[in-house]
Coordinates of C-alpha atoms and ligand atoms in Angstrom, one line a residue:
M1 CA 7.6 -28.7 -33.8
T2 CA 5.9 -25.2 -33.1
S3 CA 6.5 -23.1 -30.1
A4 CA 3.1 -24.3 -28.7
Q5 CA 4.0 -28.1 -28.4
F6 CA 7.1 -27.5 -26.7
D7 CA 7.0 -28.7 -23.1
F8 CA 8.3 -26.5 -20.7
A9 CA 7.2 -27.9 -17.5
P10 CA 10.2 -30.7 -17.1
L11 CA 12.7 -27.4 -17.0
L12 CA 11.1 -25.1 -14.4
P13 CA 13.1 -25.2 -11.1
A14 CA 11.7 -25.9 -7.9
G15 CA 9.8 -23.3 -5.8
L16 CA 8.9 -21.3 -8.7
P17 CA 5.7 -19.1 -7.7
A18 CA 1.9 -20.6 -9.4
P19 CA 1.5 -19.5 -12.9
A20 CA 0.2 -15.9 -13.4
A21 CA -3.4 -16.2 -14.8
K22 CA -4.5 -14.6 -17.8
W23 CA -5.9 -11.0 -17.9
T24 CA -9.7 -10.7 -18.1
G25 CA -10.0 -7.0 -17.9
L26 CA -11.2 -5.3 -14.9
A27 CA -14.6 -6.5 -13.4
K28 CA -17.8 -4.1 -14.4
Y29 CA -17.7 -2.8 -10.8
S30 CA -14.2 -2.8 -9.1
F31 CA -13.3 -2.2 -5.7
V32 CA -9.9 -3.9 -5.7
G33 CA -6.1 -3.3 -6.6
G34 CA -4.4 0.6 -5.9
N35 CA -5.8 2.0 -8.8
N36 CA -6.3 5.6 -8.6
D37 CA -9.0 8.2 -9.9
P38 CA -8.4 8.5 -13.7
A39 CA -10.6 12.6 -13.1
E40 CA -7.2 13.3 -11.2
V41 CA -4.6 12.1 -13.4
P42 CA -2.8 15.3 -14.2
V43 CA -2.5 14.7 -17.9
D44 CA -1.9 18.3 -19.2
G45 CA 0.6 18.8 -16.8
L46 CA 2.1 15.8 -17.6
I47 CA 2.2 16.6 -21.3
E48 CA 3.8 20.2 -20.4
A49 CA 6.5 18.0 -18.3
V50 CA 7.4 15.9 -20.4
N51 CA 7.6 18.2 -23.8
A52 CA 9.7 20.4 -22.0
V53 CA 12.0 18.2 -20.0
L54 CA 12.6 16.3 -23.7
K55 CA 13.7 19.5 -25.2
R56 CA 15.7 20.2 -22.3
E57 CA 17.6 17.0 -21.9
G58 CA 16.2 14.3 -24.3
K59 CA 19.9 13.7 -25.4
T60 CA 20.9 12.3 -21.9
L61 CA 18.4 9.0 -22.7
A62 CA 21.4 7.9 -24.6
T63 CA 23.3 7.1 -21.3
Y64 CA 22.0 4.4 -19.2
G65 CA 20.9 6.5 -15.8
L66 CA 20.6 9.6 -17.7
A67 CA 23.8 10.5 -16.4
S68 CA 22.7 10.5 -13.1
G69 CA 24.3 7.6 -11.8
P70 CA 22.5 4.1 -10.5
Q71 CA 20.4 6.0 -7.9
G72 CA 17.6 7.5 -10.5
Y73 CA 17.5 10.3 -11.8
R74 CA 18.9 13.4 -10.0
P75 CA 16.1 16.2 -10.6
L76 CA 13.9 13.5 -8.7
R77 CA 16.1 12.3 -5.9
E78 CA 16.4 16.2 -4.8
F79 CA 12.5 16.8 -5.3
L80 CA 12.3 14.0 -3.2
T81 CA 14.7 15.7 -0.4
G82 CA 12.8 19.0 0.0
K83 CA 9.5 16.6 -0.4
L84 CA 10.4 14.6 2.9
K85 CA 11.7 17.3 4.7
R86 CA 8.5 19.2 4.2
D87 CA 6.3 16.7 4.7
A88 CA 7.9 13.8 7.3
G89 CA 10.3 15.5 8.9
I90 CA 13.4 13.4 7.3
D91 CA 16.3 15.1 6.7
C92 CA 18.2 13.0 3.7
V93 CA 20.3 14.1 0.8
A94 CA 19.9 12.7 -3.0
D95 CA 22.5 10.1 -2.2
D96 CA 20.5 8.9 0.6
I97 CA 17.4 7.5 -2.1
L98 CA 17.5 4.8 -4.9
I99 CA 14.3 5.2 -7.6
V100 CA 13.0 2.3 -8.0
S101 CA 9.9 1.0 -10.4
G102 CA 7.2 1.5 -7.8
S103 CA 7.2 0.7 -4.1
L104 CA 7.0 -3.0 -5.0
Q105 CA 10.5 -3.7 -6.1
A106 CA 11.5 -1.8 -3.2
L107 CA 9.6 -4.5 -0.9
D108 CA 11.5 -6.9 -2.9
L109 CA 14.8 -5.2 -2.4
V110 CA 14.7 -4.9 1.0
N111 CA 13.7 -8.6 1.3
Q112 CA 16.3 -9.8 -0.6
S113 CA 19.0 -8.3 0.9
L114 CA 17.9 -9.2 4.6
L115 CA 15.3 -12.2 4.4
A116 CA 16.4 -15.8 4.2
H117 CA 13.5 -18.8 4.4
G118 CA 13.0 -19.7 7.9
D119 CA 13.9 -16.4 8.9
T120 CA 11.0 -14.4 11.3
V121 CA 9.5 -10.7 10.3
V122 CA 6.8 -8.9 12.6
I123 CA 4.1 -7.1 10.6
E124 CA 0.4 -5.6 11.4
Q125 CA -1.9 -8.6 11.7
D126 CA -4.2 -6.7 9.0
T127 CA -1.8 -5.4 5.8
Y128 CA -1.1 -5.6 2.3
Q129 CA -1.7 -8.4 0.8
G130 CA 1.4 -7.6 -1.8
S131 CA 3.8 -7.7 1.6
L132 CA 2.2 -10.8 2.9
N133 CA 2.4 -12.8 -0.2
R134 CA 5.9 -12.4 -0.7
L135 CA 7.0 -13.3 3.0
I136 CA 4.8 -16.4 2.5
R137 CA 6.7 -16.8 -0.6
L138 CA 9.9 -16.8 0.9
G139 CA 9.3 -19.2 3.2
V140 CA 9.6 -16.5 6.2
N141 CA 7.3 -17.1 9.6
V142 CA 5.7 -14.1 9.8
V143 CA 3.9 -12.7 13.3
G144 CA 1.0 -10.7 12.7
I145 CA 0.2 -7.6 15.6
P146 CA -3.3 -6.9 16.0
L147 CA -4.1 -3.4 15.4
D148 CA -6.4 -0.6 16.9
D149 CA -7.3 2.9 15.4
R150 CA -4.1 4.3 15.8
G151 CA -2.3 1.5 13.9
M152 CA -0.5 -1.3 15.4
R153 CA -0.9 -2.0 18.9
M154 CA 2.4 -1.9 21.3
D155 CA 1.1 -3.8 24.3
A156 CA 0.9 -6.8 21.7
L157 CA 4.0 -5.7 20.3
A158 CA 6.1 -6.1 23.6
E159 CA 4.8 -9.1 24.1
A160 CA 5.3 -11.0 20.6
L161 CA 9.3 -9.3 21.0
A162 CA 9.7 -10.6 24.6
D163 CA 8.1 -14.1 23.5
L164 CA 10.4 -14.3 20.3
E165 CA 13.2 -13.5 22.8
R166 CA 12.4 -15.9 25.0
R167 CA 12.6 -18.2 21.8
R168 CA 15.9 -16.9 20.8
I169 CA 14.5 -15.6 17.8
T170 CA 15.6 -12.5 16.7
P171 CA 13.1 -10.9 14.1
K172 CA 14.8 -9.2 10.8
Y173 CA 12.4 -6.5 10.6
I174 CA 8.9 -4.9 12.2
Y175 CA 7.1 -4.0 9.2
T176 CA 4.6 -1.3 9.1
I177 CA 2.4 0.9 7.2
P178 CA 1.9 3.5 9.4
T179 CA 0.5 6.7 7.6
V180 CA -2.7 5.3 6.1
Q181 CA -2.4 1.6 7.1
N182 CA -3.7 -0.9 4.7
P183 CA -6.2 -2.3 5.1
T184 CA -7.5 -0.8 8.2
G185 CA -7.0 3.5 7.1
T186 CA -5.5 4.2 10.6
I187 CA -2.6 6.7 11.0
M188 CA -0.2 5.6 14.1
P189 CA 0.4 9.2 16.0
E190 CA 3.6 10.6 17.2
G191 CA 3.7 9.2 21.0
R192 CA 3.0 5.6 19.3
R193 CA 5.9 5.9 17.1
A194 CA 8.3 7.0 19.5
E195 CA 6.9 4.0 21.6
L196 CA 7.4 1.9 18.6
L197 CA 11.0 3.2 18.2
K198 CA 12.0 2.3 21.2
L199 CA 10.6 -1.4 21.4
S200 CA 13.3 -1.8 18.4
Q201 CA 16.2 -0.2 19.7
Q202 CA 15.6 -2.2 22.9
Y203 CA 15.3 -5.7 20.7
G204 CA 17.7 -4.6 18.0
V205 CA 15.1 -5.3 15.1
P206 CA 15.2 -2.4 12.4
I207 CA 11.8 -1.0 11.2
F208 CA 10.8 -1.3 7.7
E209 CA 8.5 1.8 7.3
D210 CA 6.1 1.3 4.2
D211 CA 4.5 4.9 3.7
C212 CA 2.9 4.8 0.5
Y213 CA -0.2 6.4 1.4
A214 CA 1.1 9.3 3.1
D215 CA 0.1 11.9 0.4
L216 CA -3.5 11.3 1.0
I217 CA -4.7 12.1 3.9
W218 CA -7.8 14.6 4.1
D219 CA -6.7 17.7 6.4
G220 CA -3.0 17.2 4.7
K221 CA -1.3 16.5 8.2
R222 CA 0.6 13.7 9.5
P223 CA 3.4 13.0 11.7
P224 CA 6.8 12.2 10.9
A225 CA 8.1 9.4 9.5
L226 CA 9.8 6.6 11.9
Y227 CA 12.6 7.1 10.0
A228 CA 12.8 10.7 11.0
M229 CA 12.2 10.5 14.5
S230 CA 14.5 7.6 14.8
N231 CA 18.0 8.1 16.5
N232 CA 20.0 4.8 15.3
G233 CA 19.7 4.5 12.0
G234 CA 17.6 1.5 12.3
V235 CA 14.7 2.2 9.8
I236 CA 14.0 1.6 6.0
H237 CA 11.9 4.0 4.3
I238 CA 9.7 3.3 1.2
G239 CA 7.4 5.8 -0.4
S240 CA 6.0 5.6 -4.1
F241 CA 4.1 8.2 -6.5
S242 CA 1.4 5.9 -7.3
K243 CA -0.7 6.8 -5.3
S244 CA -0.3 10.5 -5.4
I245 CA 0.2 11.0 -9.1
A246 CA -0.1 7.4 -10.8
P247 CA 0.4 3.9 -10.5
A248 CA 1.2 3.1 -13.9
L249 CA 4.3 5.4 -14.0
R250 CA 6.1 2.5 -12.0
V251 CA 8.4 5.0 -9.9
G252 CA 8.6 4.3 -5.9
F253 CA 11.8 5.0 -4.1
I254 CA 13.7 4.0 -0.7
V255 CA 15.5 6.1 1.6
A256 CA 18.4 4.1 3.8
P257 CA 21.5 4.6 5.8
W258 CA 24.3 3.6 2.5
Q259 CA 25.0 0.4 4.5
M260 CA 21.8 -1.0 3.0
L261 CA 20.9 1.6 0.6
S262 CA 24.4 0.0 -1.0
R263 CA 23.2 -3.8 -0.6
M264 CA 20.1 -3.0 -2.6
L265 CA 21.6 -0.9 -4.9
A266 CA 23.6 -4.1 -6.0
L267 CA 20.8 -6.3 -6.2
K268 CA 18.9 -4.0 -8.2
T269 CA 20.4 -5.3 -11.9
D270 CA 17.8 -3.7 -14.4
A271 CA 20.1 -0.9 -15.1
G272 CA 17.8 1.4 -13.5
S273 CA 14.1 1.8 -13.5
G274 CA 12.5 3.7 -16.4
A275 CA 14.2 7.5 -17.2
L276 CA 11.0 8.9 -18.8
E277 CA 8.7 8.3 -16.3
Q278 CA 11.1 10.0 -13.7
M279 CA 12.0 12.9 -15.7
V280 CA 8.6 13.8 -15.9
L281 CA 7.9 13.6 -12.8
A282 CA 10.7 15.5 -11.6
E283 CA 9.4 18.4 -14.1
Y284 CA 6.0 17.6 -13.1
C285 CA 6.3 17.5 -9.3
A286 CA 8.7 20.4 -8.5
P287 CA 6.2 23.1 -9.6
H288 CA 3.0 21.4 -8.9
F289 CA 3.0 18.5 -6.6
T290 CA 2.0 20.6 -3.5
S291 CA -1.5 22.2 -5.4
H292 CA -2.2 18.7 -7.1
V293 CA -2.1 16.8 -3.9
P294 CA -4.8 18.6 -2.0
K295 CA -7.4 18.4 -5.5
L296 CA -6.7 14.9 -5.7
T297 CA -7.6 14.1 -2.0
R298 CA -11.0 16.5 -1.7
G299 CA -12.0 14.0 -5.2
L300 CA -11.1 10.9 -3.1
R301 CA -12.7 12.1 -0.3
A302 CA -15.7 12.8 -1.9
K303 CA -16.0 9.2 -3.4
L304 CA -15.6 7.7 0.1
D305 CA -18.4 9.6 1.3
T306 CA -20.4 8.4 -1.3
L307 CA -19.0 4.6 -0.6
M308 CA -20.0 5.3 3.1
E309 CA -23.1 6.6 2.2
A310 CA -24.2 3.4 -0.4
L311 CA -23.0 1.0 2.4
N312 CA -25.1 2.8 5.0
E313 CA -28.2 2.7 2.4
Q314 CA -28.1 -1.0 0.9
F315 CA -26.5 -2.8 4.3
G316 CA -27.4 -0.6 6.8
T317 CA -26.0 -1.8 10.1
A318 CA -24.8 -4.9 8.8
A319 CA -21.7 -3.1 7.8
E320 CA -19.1 -1.9 10.1
F321 CA -16.4 0.5 8.9
E322 CA -14.4 3.3 10.9
D323 CA -14.4 6.4 8.7
P324 CA -10.5 6.5 7.4
K325 CA -8.0 9.9 7.8
G326 CA -7.0 9.4 4.1
G327 CA -6.3 6.8 1.4
I328 CA -8.3 5.3 -1.4
F329 CA -9.8 2.0 0.3
L330 CA -12.5 1.2 3.4
W331 CA -11.9 -2.5 5.5
V332 CA -15.7 -3.4 6.1
K333 CA -16.7 -6.2 8.9
L334 CA -19.8 -7.8 7.8
P335 CA -22.1 -9.9 10.0
D336 CA -19.9 -13.2 11.2
N337 CA -21.6 -15.6 9.0
V338 CA -20.5 -14.0 6.0
D339 CA -17.4 -15.4 4.5
T340 CA -15.8 -13.0 2.3
L341 CA -14.1 -15.2 0.5
K342 CA -17.3 -17.1 -1.0
L343 CA -18.5 -13.5 -1.0
Y344 CA -15.9 -12.5 -3.2
Q345 CA -16.5 -15.5 -5.7
S346 CA -20.3 -14.8 -6.2
A347 CA -19.8 -10.9 -6.3
L348 CA -17.2 -11.6 -9.0
A349 CA -19.8 -13.8 -10.9
A350 CA -22.1 -10.7 -10.5
G351 CA -19.8 -7.9 -12.1
V352 CA -18.2 -6.6 -8.6
A353 CA -14.6 -6.9 -7.4
I354 CA -13.9 -7.2 -3.6
N355 CA -10.9 -7.9 -1.6
P356 CA -12.0 -10.6 0.5
G357 CA -10.6 -10.0 4.1
P358 CA -8.4 -13.4 4.6
E359 CA -6.2 -12.4 1.8
W360 CA -5.2 -9.1 3.6
S361 CA -4.4 -10.7 7.5
T362 CA -2.6 -13.0 9.1
D363 CA -5.5 -13.8 11.5
K364 CA -7.7 -15.6 8.8
A365 CA -10.5 -16.3 10.9
Y366 CA -10.8 -12.8 12.4
A367 CA -10.6 -11.5 9.0
R368 CA -13.2 -13.8 7.5
S369 CA -16.1 -11.5 7.6
R370 CA -14.3 -8.7 6.7
L371 CA -13.5 -6.9 3.2
R372 CA -11.6 -4.0 1.6
L373 CA -13.0 -1.6 -0.9
C374 CA -10.9 0.5 -2.9
F375 CA -13.0 3.8 -4.3
A376 CA -10.4 6.0 -6.1
S377 CA -11.1 4.1 -9.5
P378 CA -14.6 4.0 -9.8
S379 CA -17.0 6.7 -10.4
H380 CA -19.7 7.9 -8.1
E381 CA -22.4 6.4 -9.8
Q382 CA -20.3 2.8 -10.1
I383 CA -19.7 2.8 -6.5
R384 CA -23.8 3.3 -5.9
E385 CA -24.6 0.7 -8.4
G386 CA -21.6 -1.8 -7.5
V387 CA -22.4 -1.4 -3.9
A388 CA -26.1 -2.2 -4.6
V389 CA -25.2 -5.4 -6.5
L390 CA -23.0 -6.7 -3.4
A391 CA -25.7 -5.9 -0.9
D392 CA -28.2 -8.3 -3.4
V393 CA -25.5 -11.3 -3.7
C394 CA -24.9 -11.2 0.3
R395 CA -28.5 -10.9 0.6
R396 CA -29.2 -14.3 -1.3
E397 CA -25.9 -15.8 -0.2
F398 CA -25.4 -15.2 3.3
G399 CA -29.3 -13.3 4.3
V400 CA -27.7 -10.3 5.0
P401 CA -28.3 -7.6 5.0
A402 CA -32.0 -8.3 5.9
R403 CA -34.2 -7.0 3.3
S404 CA -35.3 -4.3 5.7
A405 CA -31.5 -2.7 5.7
N406 CA -32.1 0.3 4.1
V407 CA -34.6 1.5 6.3
E408 CA -32.8 0.5 9.6
K409 CA -29.9 3.6 8.8
R410 CA -26.9 3.8 10.8
T411 CA -26.7 7.2 12.6
R412 CA -22.5 7.8 12.4
T413 CA -20.7 9.7 15.1
Ligands
PLP1 C1 1.5 -0.4 1.4 C2 1.7 -0.6 0.3 N1 2.9 -0.4 -0.3 C3 3.5 -0.7 -1.8 C4 2.5 -0.9 -2.6 C5 3.1 -0.9 -4.0 O1 2.9 -0.1 -4.9 P1 3.2 0.4 -5.9 O2 4.3 -0.2 -6.6 O3 2.5 1.0 -6.9 O4 4.3 1.6 -5.7 C6 1.1 -1.0 -2.6 C7 0.2 -0.6 -3.6 O5 -1.1 -0.8 -3.3 C8 0.6 -0.7 -1.0 O6 -0.7 -0.7 -0.7

């Protein structure tokens, strides 16, 4: 019997996720995924770093965890303590940090250590699809809080927490992406962060702060992290090198009180994340991170400008969006009659990949005519061509933009 004939189906336990689809390659015009700009990967610097660190410390690869212990390569954790203090105001030591395989693993570890089927969590109404899908798969009840141009709305959060308390439900955490929110691109100002912390304390609900885009801000200025502002230790903070350096390295981190970090460390049963990536990052980032990031964000800002111009040109006033303060994506509203789940199918057939809004929101009706466009990975030319193809498909399927759209250009304030 060949392995192709063996039927594994009767052996599979209940509750497995649906099988993964086979990889068919990127679309010709790919506006999906958190991919970075290939031109901005600091290849030469990484080559220098890998040579230097392997010559000096290569033999430590013989030991699990590089003799730095199970929390990850110590020089990388030390780089992070300095960076987090400087940028986010976080006071922590290397032992407060756990290096993980991308912040996706951080999401899994936080969820595994806190959540059980039937629990409730509070999240932003429009949110990262990867976080939302995880919660749904775990059978967790999700309460979505609407956002405005300053992130999660505190009036709505206060109402939701009071309502849950009346129903004797204590949510396990409040999940937020406060610094360049995915997908809306907003940054929560310091005052609102203080309000959020107050509500968290009042209702005894910890905050789960996902800061993976915090390095990608056009003017480089960010409010302090919720973790830094908290005075009761009730915040778990996660971050990543995916957006600042390269996602394929798969290196992220968790900063949390030892009471929680020790639980997550016990659940991280892979004997440590890839060591070479950690070594290269530490070696590269210590001298270069602060000059690399502004260069990266200048390139991203230029691509965002190209995307917004192309949308104006092709869709006119039919495409509405705010100019985000950073990040790699734009959250776009099309006229109400456009169903972006359908648009997604037709656009893909024409070679354009987009993220349909309903997959990025707890409110499927609100997000029906919205879509997320990532602009980091396509070239300027692909952005212009891809938006033109998208507009053609959208016109054919939904009658918008009207033919005259590229005459009727918006004036933006
Ligand atoms: C908000 C958010 N969190 C976490 C992740 C996971 O990123 P990574 O695992 O590459 O660090 C992403 C990826 O796009 C994201 O947008």
